[in-house]
Short mmCIF file of C-alpha atoms in Angstrom, two decimals:
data_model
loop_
_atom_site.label_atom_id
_atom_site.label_comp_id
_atom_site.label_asym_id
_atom_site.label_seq_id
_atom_site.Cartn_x
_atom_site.Cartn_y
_atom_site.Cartn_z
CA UNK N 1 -120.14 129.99 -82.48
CA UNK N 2 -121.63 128.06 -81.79
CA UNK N 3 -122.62 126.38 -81.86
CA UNK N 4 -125.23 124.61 -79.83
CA UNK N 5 -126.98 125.36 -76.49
CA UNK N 6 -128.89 123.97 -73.62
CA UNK N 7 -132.63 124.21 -74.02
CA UNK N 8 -134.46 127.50 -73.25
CA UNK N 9 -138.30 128.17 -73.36
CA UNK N 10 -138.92 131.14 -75.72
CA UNK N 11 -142.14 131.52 -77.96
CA UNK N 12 -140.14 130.02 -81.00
CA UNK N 13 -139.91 126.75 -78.70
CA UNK N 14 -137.01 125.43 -77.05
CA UNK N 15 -133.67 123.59 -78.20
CA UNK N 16 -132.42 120.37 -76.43
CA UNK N 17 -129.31 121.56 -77.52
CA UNK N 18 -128.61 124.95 -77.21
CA UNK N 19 -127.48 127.34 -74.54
CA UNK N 20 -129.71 129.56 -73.33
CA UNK N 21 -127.88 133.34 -73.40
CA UNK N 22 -130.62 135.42 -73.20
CA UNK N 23 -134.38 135.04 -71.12
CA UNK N 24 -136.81 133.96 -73.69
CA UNK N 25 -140.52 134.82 -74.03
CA UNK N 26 -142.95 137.48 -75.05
CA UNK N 27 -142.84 140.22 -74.79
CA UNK N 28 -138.90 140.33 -75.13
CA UNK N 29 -136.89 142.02 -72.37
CA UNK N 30 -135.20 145.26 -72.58
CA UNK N 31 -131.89 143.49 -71.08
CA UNK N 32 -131.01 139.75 -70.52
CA UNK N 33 -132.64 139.09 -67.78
CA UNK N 34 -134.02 143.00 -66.93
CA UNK N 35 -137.40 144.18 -66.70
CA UNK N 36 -139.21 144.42 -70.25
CA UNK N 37 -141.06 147.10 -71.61
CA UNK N 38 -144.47 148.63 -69.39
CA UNK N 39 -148.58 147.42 -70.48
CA UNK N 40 -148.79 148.84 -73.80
CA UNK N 41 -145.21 150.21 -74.57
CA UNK N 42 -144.09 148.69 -78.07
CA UNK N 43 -140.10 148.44 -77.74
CA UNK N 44 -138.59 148.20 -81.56
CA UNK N 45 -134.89 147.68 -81.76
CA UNK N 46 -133.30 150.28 -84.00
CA UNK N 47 -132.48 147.35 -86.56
CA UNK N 48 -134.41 144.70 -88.05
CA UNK N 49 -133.38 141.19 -86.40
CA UNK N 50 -132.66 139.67 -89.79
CA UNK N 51 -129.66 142.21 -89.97
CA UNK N 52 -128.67 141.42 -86.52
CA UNK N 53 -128.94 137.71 -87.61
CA UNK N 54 -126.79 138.27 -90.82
CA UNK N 55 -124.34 139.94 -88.72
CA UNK N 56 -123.96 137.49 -86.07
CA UNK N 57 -123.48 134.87 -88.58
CA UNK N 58 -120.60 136.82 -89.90
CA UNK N 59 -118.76 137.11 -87.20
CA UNK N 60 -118.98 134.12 -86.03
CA UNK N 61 -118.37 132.87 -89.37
CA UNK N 62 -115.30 134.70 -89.70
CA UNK N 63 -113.96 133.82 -85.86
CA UNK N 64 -111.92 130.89 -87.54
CA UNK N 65 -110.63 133.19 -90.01
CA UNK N 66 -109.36 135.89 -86.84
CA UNK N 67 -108.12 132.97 -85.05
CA UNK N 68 -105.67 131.65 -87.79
CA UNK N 69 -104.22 135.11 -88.70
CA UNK N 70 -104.05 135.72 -84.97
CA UNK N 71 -101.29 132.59 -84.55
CA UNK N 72 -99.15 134.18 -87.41
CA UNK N 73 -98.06 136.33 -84.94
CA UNK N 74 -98.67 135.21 -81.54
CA UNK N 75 -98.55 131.43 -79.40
CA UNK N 76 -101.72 130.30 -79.17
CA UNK N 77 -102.28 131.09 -75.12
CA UNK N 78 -102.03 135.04 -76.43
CA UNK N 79 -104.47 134.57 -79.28
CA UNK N 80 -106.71 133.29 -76.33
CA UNK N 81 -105.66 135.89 -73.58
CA UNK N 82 -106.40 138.84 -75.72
CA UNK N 83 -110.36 137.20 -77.40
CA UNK N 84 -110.94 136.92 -73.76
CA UNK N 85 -109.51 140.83 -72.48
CA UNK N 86 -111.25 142.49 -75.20
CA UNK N 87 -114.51 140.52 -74.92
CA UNK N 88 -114.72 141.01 -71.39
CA UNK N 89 -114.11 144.60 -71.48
CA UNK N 90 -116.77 144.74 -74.10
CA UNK N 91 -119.50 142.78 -72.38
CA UNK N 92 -117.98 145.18 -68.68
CA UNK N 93 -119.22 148.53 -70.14
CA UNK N 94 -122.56 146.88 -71.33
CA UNK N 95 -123.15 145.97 -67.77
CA UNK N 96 -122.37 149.44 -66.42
CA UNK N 97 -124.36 150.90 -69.08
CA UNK N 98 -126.85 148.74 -68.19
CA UNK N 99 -126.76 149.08 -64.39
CA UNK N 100 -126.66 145.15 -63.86
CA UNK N 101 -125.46 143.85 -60.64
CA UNK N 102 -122.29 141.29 -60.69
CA UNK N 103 -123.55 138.07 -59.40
CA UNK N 104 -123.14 137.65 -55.27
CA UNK N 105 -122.10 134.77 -53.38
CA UNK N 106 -119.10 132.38 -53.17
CA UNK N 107 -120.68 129.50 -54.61
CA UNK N 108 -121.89 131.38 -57.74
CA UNK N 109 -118.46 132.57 -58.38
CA UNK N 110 -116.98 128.70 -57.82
CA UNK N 111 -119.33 127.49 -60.54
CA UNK N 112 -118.26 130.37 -62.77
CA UNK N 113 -115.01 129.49 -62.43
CA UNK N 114 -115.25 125.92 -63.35
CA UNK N 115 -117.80 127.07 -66.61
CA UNK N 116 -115.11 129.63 -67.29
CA UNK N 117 -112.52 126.73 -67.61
CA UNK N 118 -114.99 124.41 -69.39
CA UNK N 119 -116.45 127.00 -71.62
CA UNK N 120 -114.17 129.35 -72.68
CA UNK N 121 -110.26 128.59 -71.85
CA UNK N 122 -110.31 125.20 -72.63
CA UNK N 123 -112.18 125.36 -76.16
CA UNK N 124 -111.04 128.63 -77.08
CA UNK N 125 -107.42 127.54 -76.66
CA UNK N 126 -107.93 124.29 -78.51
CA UNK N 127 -108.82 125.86 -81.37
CA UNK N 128 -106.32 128.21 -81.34
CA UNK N 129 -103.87 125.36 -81.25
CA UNK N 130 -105.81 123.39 -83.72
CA UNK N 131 -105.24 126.41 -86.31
CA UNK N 132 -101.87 125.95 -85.90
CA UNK N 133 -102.08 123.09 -87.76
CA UNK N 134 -105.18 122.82 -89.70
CA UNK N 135 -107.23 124.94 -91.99
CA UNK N 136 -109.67 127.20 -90.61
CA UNK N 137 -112.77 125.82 -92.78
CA UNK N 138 -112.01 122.60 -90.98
CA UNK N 139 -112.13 124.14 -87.84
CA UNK N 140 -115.25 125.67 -88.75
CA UNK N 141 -116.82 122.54 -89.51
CA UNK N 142 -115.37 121.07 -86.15
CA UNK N 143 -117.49 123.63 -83.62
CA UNK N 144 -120.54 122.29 -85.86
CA UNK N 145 -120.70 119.25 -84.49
CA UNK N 146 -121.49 120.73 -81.11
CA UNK N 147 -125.02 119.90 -81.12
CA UNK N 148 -124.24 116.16 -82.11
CA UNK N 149 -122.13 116.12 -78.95
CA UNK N 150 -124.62 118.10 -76.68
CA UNK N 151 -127.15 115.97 -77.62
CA UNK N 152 -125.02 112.37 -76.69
CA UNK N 153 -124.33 114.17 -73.35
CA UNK N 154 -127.59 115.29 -72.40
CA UNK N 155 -128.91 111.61 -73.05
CA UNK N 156 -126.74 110.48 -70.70
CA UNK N 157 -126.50 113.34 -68.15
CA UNK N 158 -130.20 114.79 -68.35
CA UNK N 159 -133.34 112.91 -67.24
CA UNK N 160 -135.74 114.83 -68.83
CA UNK N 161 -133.96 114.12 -72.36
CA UNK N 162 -135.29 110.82 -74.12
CA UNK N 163 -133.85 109.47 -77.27
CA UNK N 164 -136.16 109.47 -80.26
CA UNK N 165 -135.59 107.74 -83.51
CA UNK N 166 -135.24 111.26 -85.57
CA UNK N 167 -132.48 112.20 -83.20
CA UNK N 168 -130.34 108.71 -82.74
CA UNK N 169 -130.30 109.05 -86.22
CA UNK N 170 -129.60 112.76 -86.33
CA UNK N 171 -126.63 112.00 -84.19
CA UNK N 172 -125.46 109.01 -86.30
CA UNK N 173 -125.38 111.27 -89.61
CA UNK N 174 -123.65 113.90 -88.17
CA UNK N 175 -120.90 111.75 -87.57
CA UNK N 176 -121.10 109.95 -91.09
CA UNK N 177 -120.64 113.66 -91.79
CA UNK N 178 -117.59 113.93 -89.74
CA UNK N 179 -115.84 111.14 -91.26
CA UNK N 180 -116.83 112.12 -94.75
CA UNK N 181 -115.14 115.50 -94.01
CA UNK N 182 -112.04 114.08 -93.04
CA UNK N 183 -112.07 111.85 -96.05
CA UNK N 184 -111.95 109.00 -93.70
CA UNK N 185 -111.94 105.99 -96.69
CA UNK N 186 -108.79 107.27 -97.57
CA UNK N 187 -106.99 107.37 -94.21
CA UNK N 188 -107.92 110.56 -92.78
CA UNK N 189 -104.40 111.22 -95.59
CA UNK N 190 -103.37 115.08 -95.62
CA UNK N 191 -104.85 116.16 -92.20
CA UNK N 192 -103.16 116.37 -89.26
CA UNK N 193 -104.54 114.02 -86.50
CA UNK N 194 -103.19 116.03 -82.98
CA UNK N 195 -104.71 119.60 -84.55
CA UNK N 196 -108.08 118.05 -85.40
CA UNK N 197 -108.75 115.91 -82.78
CA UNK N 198 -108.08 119.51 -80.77
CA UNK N 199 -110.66 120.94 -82.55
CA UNK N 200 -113.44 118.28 -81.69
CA UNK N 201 -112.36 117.99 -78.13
CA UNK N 202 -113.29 121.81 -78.08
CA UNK N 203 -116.53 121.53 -79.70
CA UNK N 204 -116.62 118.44 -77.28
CA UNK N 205 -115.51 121.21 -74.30
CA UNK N 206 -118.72 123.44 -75.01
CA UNK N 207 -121.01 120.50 -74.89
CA UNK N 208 -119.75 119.48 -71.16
CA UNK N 209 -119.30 123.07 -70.38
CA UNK N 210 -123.67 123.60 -71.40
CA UNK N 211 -124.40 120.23 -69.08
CA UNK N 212 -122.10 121.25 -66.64
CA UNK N 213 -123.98 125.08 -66.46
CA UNK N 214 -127.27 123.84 -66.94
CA UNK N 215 -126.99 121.24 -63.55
CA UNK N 216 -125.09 124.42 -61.54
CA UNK N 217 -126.42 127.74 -62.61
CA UNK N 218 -129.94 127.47 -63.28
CA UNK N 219 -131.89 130.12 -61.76
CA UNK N 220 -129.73 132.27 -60.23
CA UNK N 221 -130.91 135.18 -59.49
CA UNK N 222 -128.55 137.39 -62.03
CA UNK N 223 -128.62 138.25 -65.63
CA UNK N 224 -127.58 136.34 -68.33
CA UNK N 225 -125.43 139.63 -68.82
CA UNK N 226 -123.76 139.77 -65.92
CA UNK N 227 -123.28 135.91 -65.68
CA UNK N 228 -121.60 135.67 -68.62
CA UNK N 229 -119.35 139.05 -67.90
CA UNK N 230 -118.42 137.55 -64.63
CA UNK N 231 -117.68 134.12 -66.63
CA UNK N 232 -115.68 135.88 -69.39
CA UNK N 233 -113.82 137.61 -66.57
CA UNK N 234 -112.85 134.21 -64.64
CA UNK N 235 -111.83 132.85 -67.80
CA UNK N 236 -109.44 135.91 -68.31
CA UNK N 237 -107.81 135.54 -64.83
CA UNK N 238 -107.28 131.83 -65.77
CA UNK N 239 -105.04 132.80 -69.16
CA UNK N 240 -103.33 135.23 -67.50
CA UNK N 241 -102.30 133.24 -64.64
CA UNK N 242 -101.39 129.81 -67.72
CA UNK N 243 -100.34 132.25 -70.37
CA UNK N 244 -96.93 132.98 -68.93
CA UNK N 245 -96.11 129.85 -67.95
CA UNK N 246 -96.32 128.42 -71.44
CA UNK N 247 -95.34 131.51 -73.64
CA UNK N 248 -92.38 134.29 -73.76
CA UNK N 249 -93.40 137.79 -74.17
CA UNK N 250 -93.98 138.91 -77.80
CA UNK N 251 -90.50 140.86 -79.22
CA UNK N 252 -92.78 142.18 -81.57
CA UNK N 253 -96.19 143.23 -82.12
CA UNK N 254 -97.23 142.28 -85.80
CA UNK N 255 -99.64 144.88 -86.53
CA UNK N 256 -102.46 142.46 -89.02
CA UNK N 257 -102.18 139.15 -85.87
CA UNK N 258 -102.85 142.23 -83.14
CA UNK N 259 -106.11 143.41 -84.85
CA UNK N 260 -107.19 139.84 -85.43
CA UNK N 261 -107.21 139.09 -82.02
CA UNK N 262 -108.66 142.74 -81.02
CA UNK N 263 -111.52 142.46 -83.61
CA UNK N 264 -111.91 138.37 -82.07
CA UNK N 265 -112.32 139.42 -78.75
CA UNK N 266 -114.22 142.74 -79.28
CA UNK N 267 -116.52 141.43 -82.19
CA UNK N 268 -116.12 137.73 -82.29
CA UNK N 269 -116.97 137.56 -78.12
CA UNK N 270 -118.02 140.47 -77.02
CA UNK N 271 -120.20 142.26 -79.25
CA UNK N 272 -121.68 139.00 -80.62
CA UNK N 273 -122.83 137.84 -77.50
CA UNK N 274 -124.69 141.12 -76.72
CA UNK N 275 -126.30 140.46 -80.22
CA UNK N 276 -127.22 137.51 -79.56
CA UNK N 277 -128.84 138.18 -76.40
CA UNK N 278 -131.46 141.05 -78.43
CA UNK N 279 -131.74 138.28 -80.98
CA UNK N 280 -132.93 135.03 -78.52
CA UNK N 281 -134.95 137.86 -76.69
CA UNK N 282 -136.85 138.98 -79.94
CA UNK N 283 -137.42 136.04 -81.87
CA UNK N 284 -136.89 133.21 -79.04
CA UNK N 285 -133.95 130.70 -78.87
CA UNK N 286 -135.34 128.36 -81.84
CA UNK N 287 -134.50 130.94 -84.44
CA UNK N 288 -131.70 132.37 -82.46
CA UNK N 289 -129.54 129.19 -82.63
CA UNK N 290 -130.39 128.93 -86.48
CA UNK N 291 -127.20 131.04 -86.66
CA UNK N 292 -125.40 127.39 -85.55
CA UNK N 293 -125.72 126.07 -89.37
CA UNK N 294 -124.25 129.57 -90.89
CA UNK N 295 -121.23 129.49 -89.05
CA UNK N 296 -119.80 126.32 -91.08
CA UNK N 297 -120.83 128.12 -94.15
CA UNK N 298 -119.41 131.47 -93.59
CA UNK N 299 -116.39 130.14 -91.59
CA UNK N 300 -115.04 127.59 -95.32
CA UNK N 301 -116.15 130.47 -97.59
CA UNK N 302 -114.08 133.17 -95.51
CA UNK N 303 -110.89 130.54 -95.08
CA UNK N 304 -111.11 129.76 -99.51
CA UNK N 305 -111.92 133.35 -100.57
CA UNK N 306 -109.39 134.98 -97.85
CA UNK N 307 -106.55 132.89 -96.83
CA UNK N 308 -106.81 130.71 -100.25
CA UNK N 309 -107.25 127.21 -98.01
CA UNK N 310 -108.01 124.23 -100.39
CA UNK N 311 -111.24 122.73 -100.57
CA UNK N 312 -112.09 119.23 -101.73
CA UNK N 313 -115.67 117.90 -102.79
CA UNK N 314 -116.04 115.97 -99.41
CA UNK N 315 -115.64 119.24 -97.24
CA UNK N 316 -118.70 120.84 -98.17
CA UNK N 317 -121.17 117.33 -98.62
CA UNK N 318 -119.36 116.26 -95.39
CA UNK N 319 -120.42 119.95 -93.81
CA UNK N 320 -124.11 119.46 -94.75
CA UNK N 321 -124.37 116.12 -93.76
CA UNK N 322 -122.97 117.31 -90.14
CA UNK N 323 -125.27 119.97 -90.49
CA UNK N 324 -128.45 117.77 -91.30
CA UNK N 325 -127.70 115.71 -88.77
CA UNK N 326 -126.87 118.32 -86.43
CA UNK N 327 -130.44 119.74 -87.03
CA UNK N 328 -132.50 116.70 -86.63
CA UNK N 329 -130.87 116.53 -82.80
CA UNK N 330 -132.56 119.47 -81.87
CA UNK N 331 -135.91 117.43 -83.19
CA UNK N 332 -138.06 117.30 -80.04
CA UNK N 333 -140.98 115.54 -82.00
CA UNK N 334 -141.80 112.40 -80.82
CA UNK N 335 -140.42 112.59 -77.38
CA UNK N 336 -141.91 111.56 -74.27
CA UNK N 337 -145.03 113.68 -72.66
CA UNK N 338 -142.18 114.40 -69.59
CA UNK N 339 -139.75 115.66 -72.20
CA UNK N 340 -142.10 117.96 -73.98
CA UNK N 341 -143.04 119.68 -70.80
CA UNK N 342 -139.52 120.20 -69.51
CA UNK N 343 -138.51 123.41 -68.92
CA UNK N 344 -134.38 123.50 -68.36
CA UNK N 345 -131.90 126.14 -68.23
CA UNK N 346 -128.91 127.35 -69.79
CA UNK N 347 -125.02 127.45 -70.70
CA UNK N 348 -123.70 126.24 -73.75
CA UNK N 349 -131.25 123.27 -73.36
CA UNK N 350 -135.55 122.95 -72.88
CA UNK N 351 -139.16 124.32 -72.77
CA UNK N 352 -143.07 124.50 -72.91
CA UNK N 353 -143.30 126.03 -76.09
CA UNK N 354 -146.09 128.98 -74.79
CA UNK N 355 -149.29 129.52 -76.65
CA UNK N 356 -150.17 133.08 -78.10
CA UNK N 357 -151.76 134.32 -75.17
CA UNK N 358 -148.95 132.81 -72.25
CA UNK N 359 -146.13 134.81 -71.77
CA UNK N 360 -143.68 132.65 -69.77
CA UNK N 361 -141.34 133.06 -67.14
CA UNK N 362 -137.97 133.71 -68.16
CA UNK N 363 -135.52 131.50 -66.93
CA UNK N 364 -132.09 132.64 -65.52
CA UNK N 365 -129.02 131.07 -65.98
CA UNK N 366 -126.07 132.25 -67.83
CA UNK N 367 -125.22 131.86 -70.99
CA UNK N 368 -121.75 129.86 -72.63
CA UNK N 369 -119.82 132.82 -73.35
CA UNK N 370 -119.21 132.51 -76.98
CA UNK N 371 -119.31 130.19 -79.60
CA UNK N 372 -117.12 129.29 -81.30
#
């Protein structure tokens, strides 16, 4: 889900906060990073990118929903063992269908590891935790604040990034949001402290996780594809390795928990990610990561209508406001001449926005596997 990203150059402009997961530009590649179509060959994907956009918004929205049901039956180290097995078997037969290579070389692999652990073991199993104790809307709202923390980060950790009154601000209201969600004028009274503050760190995790990928894995010479396979793979050697220690082996296999965490994995990290890459390719990152301020949206719908989780008024103000100010962080107007022509990288942010005639490089590096 989210979710935010670190800047990418596409021809709908660039995000200082959102992880590049696909090469940007025109005309748009036939694979991440892959050769695009030959002089004059008009490549249409079978369906319309506003579908593909609808769907990814979906599942995404509904990847709080998967993880809650997913804890009925299982710890939360198996709810995050299996998104991670079925997502990276998904995303290992696109890559042989695809031909891609597996990225070479032992430092590649070392940075994957630690992205892995930043990106997808340590978030994913917050917020599996975090369910435990907490609605799923809330977590929903939670990953949204991704941007707000990408955007604090980069200031501090990325040079080309300057503040600019539109997005101190942004950052500010996004947090007024925060507290207004958690009804913070009344003691922060009904939610549990330990199983939110899990939640944030993990929206927290993908922030560092896009720095820490942007500073390590920017152009390398593989596919976002095969990047993010080999990342979702690391990340699945890591659970299996902590899952035991922390967890017995089911005694049973609830059958509604099991195909929450098979859809999660398959659909919720897999397949969404290989949407997203057609939909940053087509349309450019900009409109790619619109899908960011959806999630929220679909993710407290899906937990009221399904599971029946109360809703107060200061939920969904509190959701916009994060939302708002979520969106007016990824405001590059107004930033410095060196800013503006920036061009950055990827992971869990940055650009020249290309005229009509330009068709830019695209620029490897791989992509945060999955958010939320």
């Amino acid at each position: 889900m989210t979710t935010a990203t670190p800047r990418r150059t596409g021809r709908s402009g660039s995000s200082p906060t959102t992880p590049p997961t696909a090469p940007s530009g025109d005309p748009a590649p036939t694979t991440a990073g892959g050769p695009g179509p030959g002089p004059g060959v008009s490549r249409r994907p079978a369906i319309d990118w506003r579908i593909r956009f609808g769907v990814l918004s979906l599942i995404w929205g509904f990847s709080f929903l998967l993880i809650k049901v997913g804890t009925h039956g299982y710890a939360p180290f198996q709810v995050t063992f299996g998104r991670l097995f079925f997502g990276t078997a998904v995303l290992a037969v696109a890559i042989a269908v695809r031909r891609e290579r597996l990225p070479r070389g032992i430092r590649t692999w070392g940075h994957l590891t630690v992205a892995a652990f930043i990106l997808n073991a340590v978030p994913f199993s917050l917020f599996s935790y975090a369910e435990l104790t907490i609605p799923s809307t809330l977590a929903g709202i939670c990953n949204a604040t991704s941007p707000l923390w990408g955007m604090l980060l980069s200031l501090v950790a990325l040079s080309e990034d300057r503040p600019t009154r539109r997005r101190v601000g942004g950052l500010g209201l996004g947090f007024i949001g925060v507290l207004t969600v958690l009804g913070a004028w009344q003691g922060f009274s009904g939610l549990d402290f330990a199983g939110t503050a899990m939640a944030l760190l993990a929206s927290l995790s993908y922030a560092v996780g896009w720095v820490y990928v942007r500073r390590t894995l920017a152009g390398n010479g593989s596919s976002h594809l095969s990047l993010t396979g080999a990342q979702l793979f690391m990340a699945t050697v890591q659970l299996a390795v902590v899952t035991p220690l922390f967890t017995d082996l089911p005694t049973s296999f609830p059958v509604v928990p099991l195909l929450a965490v098979v859809t999660l994995g398959s659909l919720g990290t897999g397949l969404a990610l290989l949407i997203q890459y057609g939909l940053v390719a087509e349309v450019g990152p900009t409109t790619g990561q619109m899908v960011t301020y959806f999630v929220p949206v679909i993710a407290t719908a899906a937990g009221v209508a399904v599971l029946s989780e109360p809703l107060h008024w200061n939920t969904p103000v509190g959701a916009v406001i994060v939302l708002v100010g979520a969106a007016l962080t990824q405001s590059r107007s107004g930033g410095s001449p060196a800013a503006r022509k920036s061009t950055p990288p990827a992971g869990p942010r940055p650009r020249p926005t290309p005229t009509p005639t330009q068709t830019p490089t695209p620029t490897r590096t791989a992509a945060p596997a999955d958010q939320p």
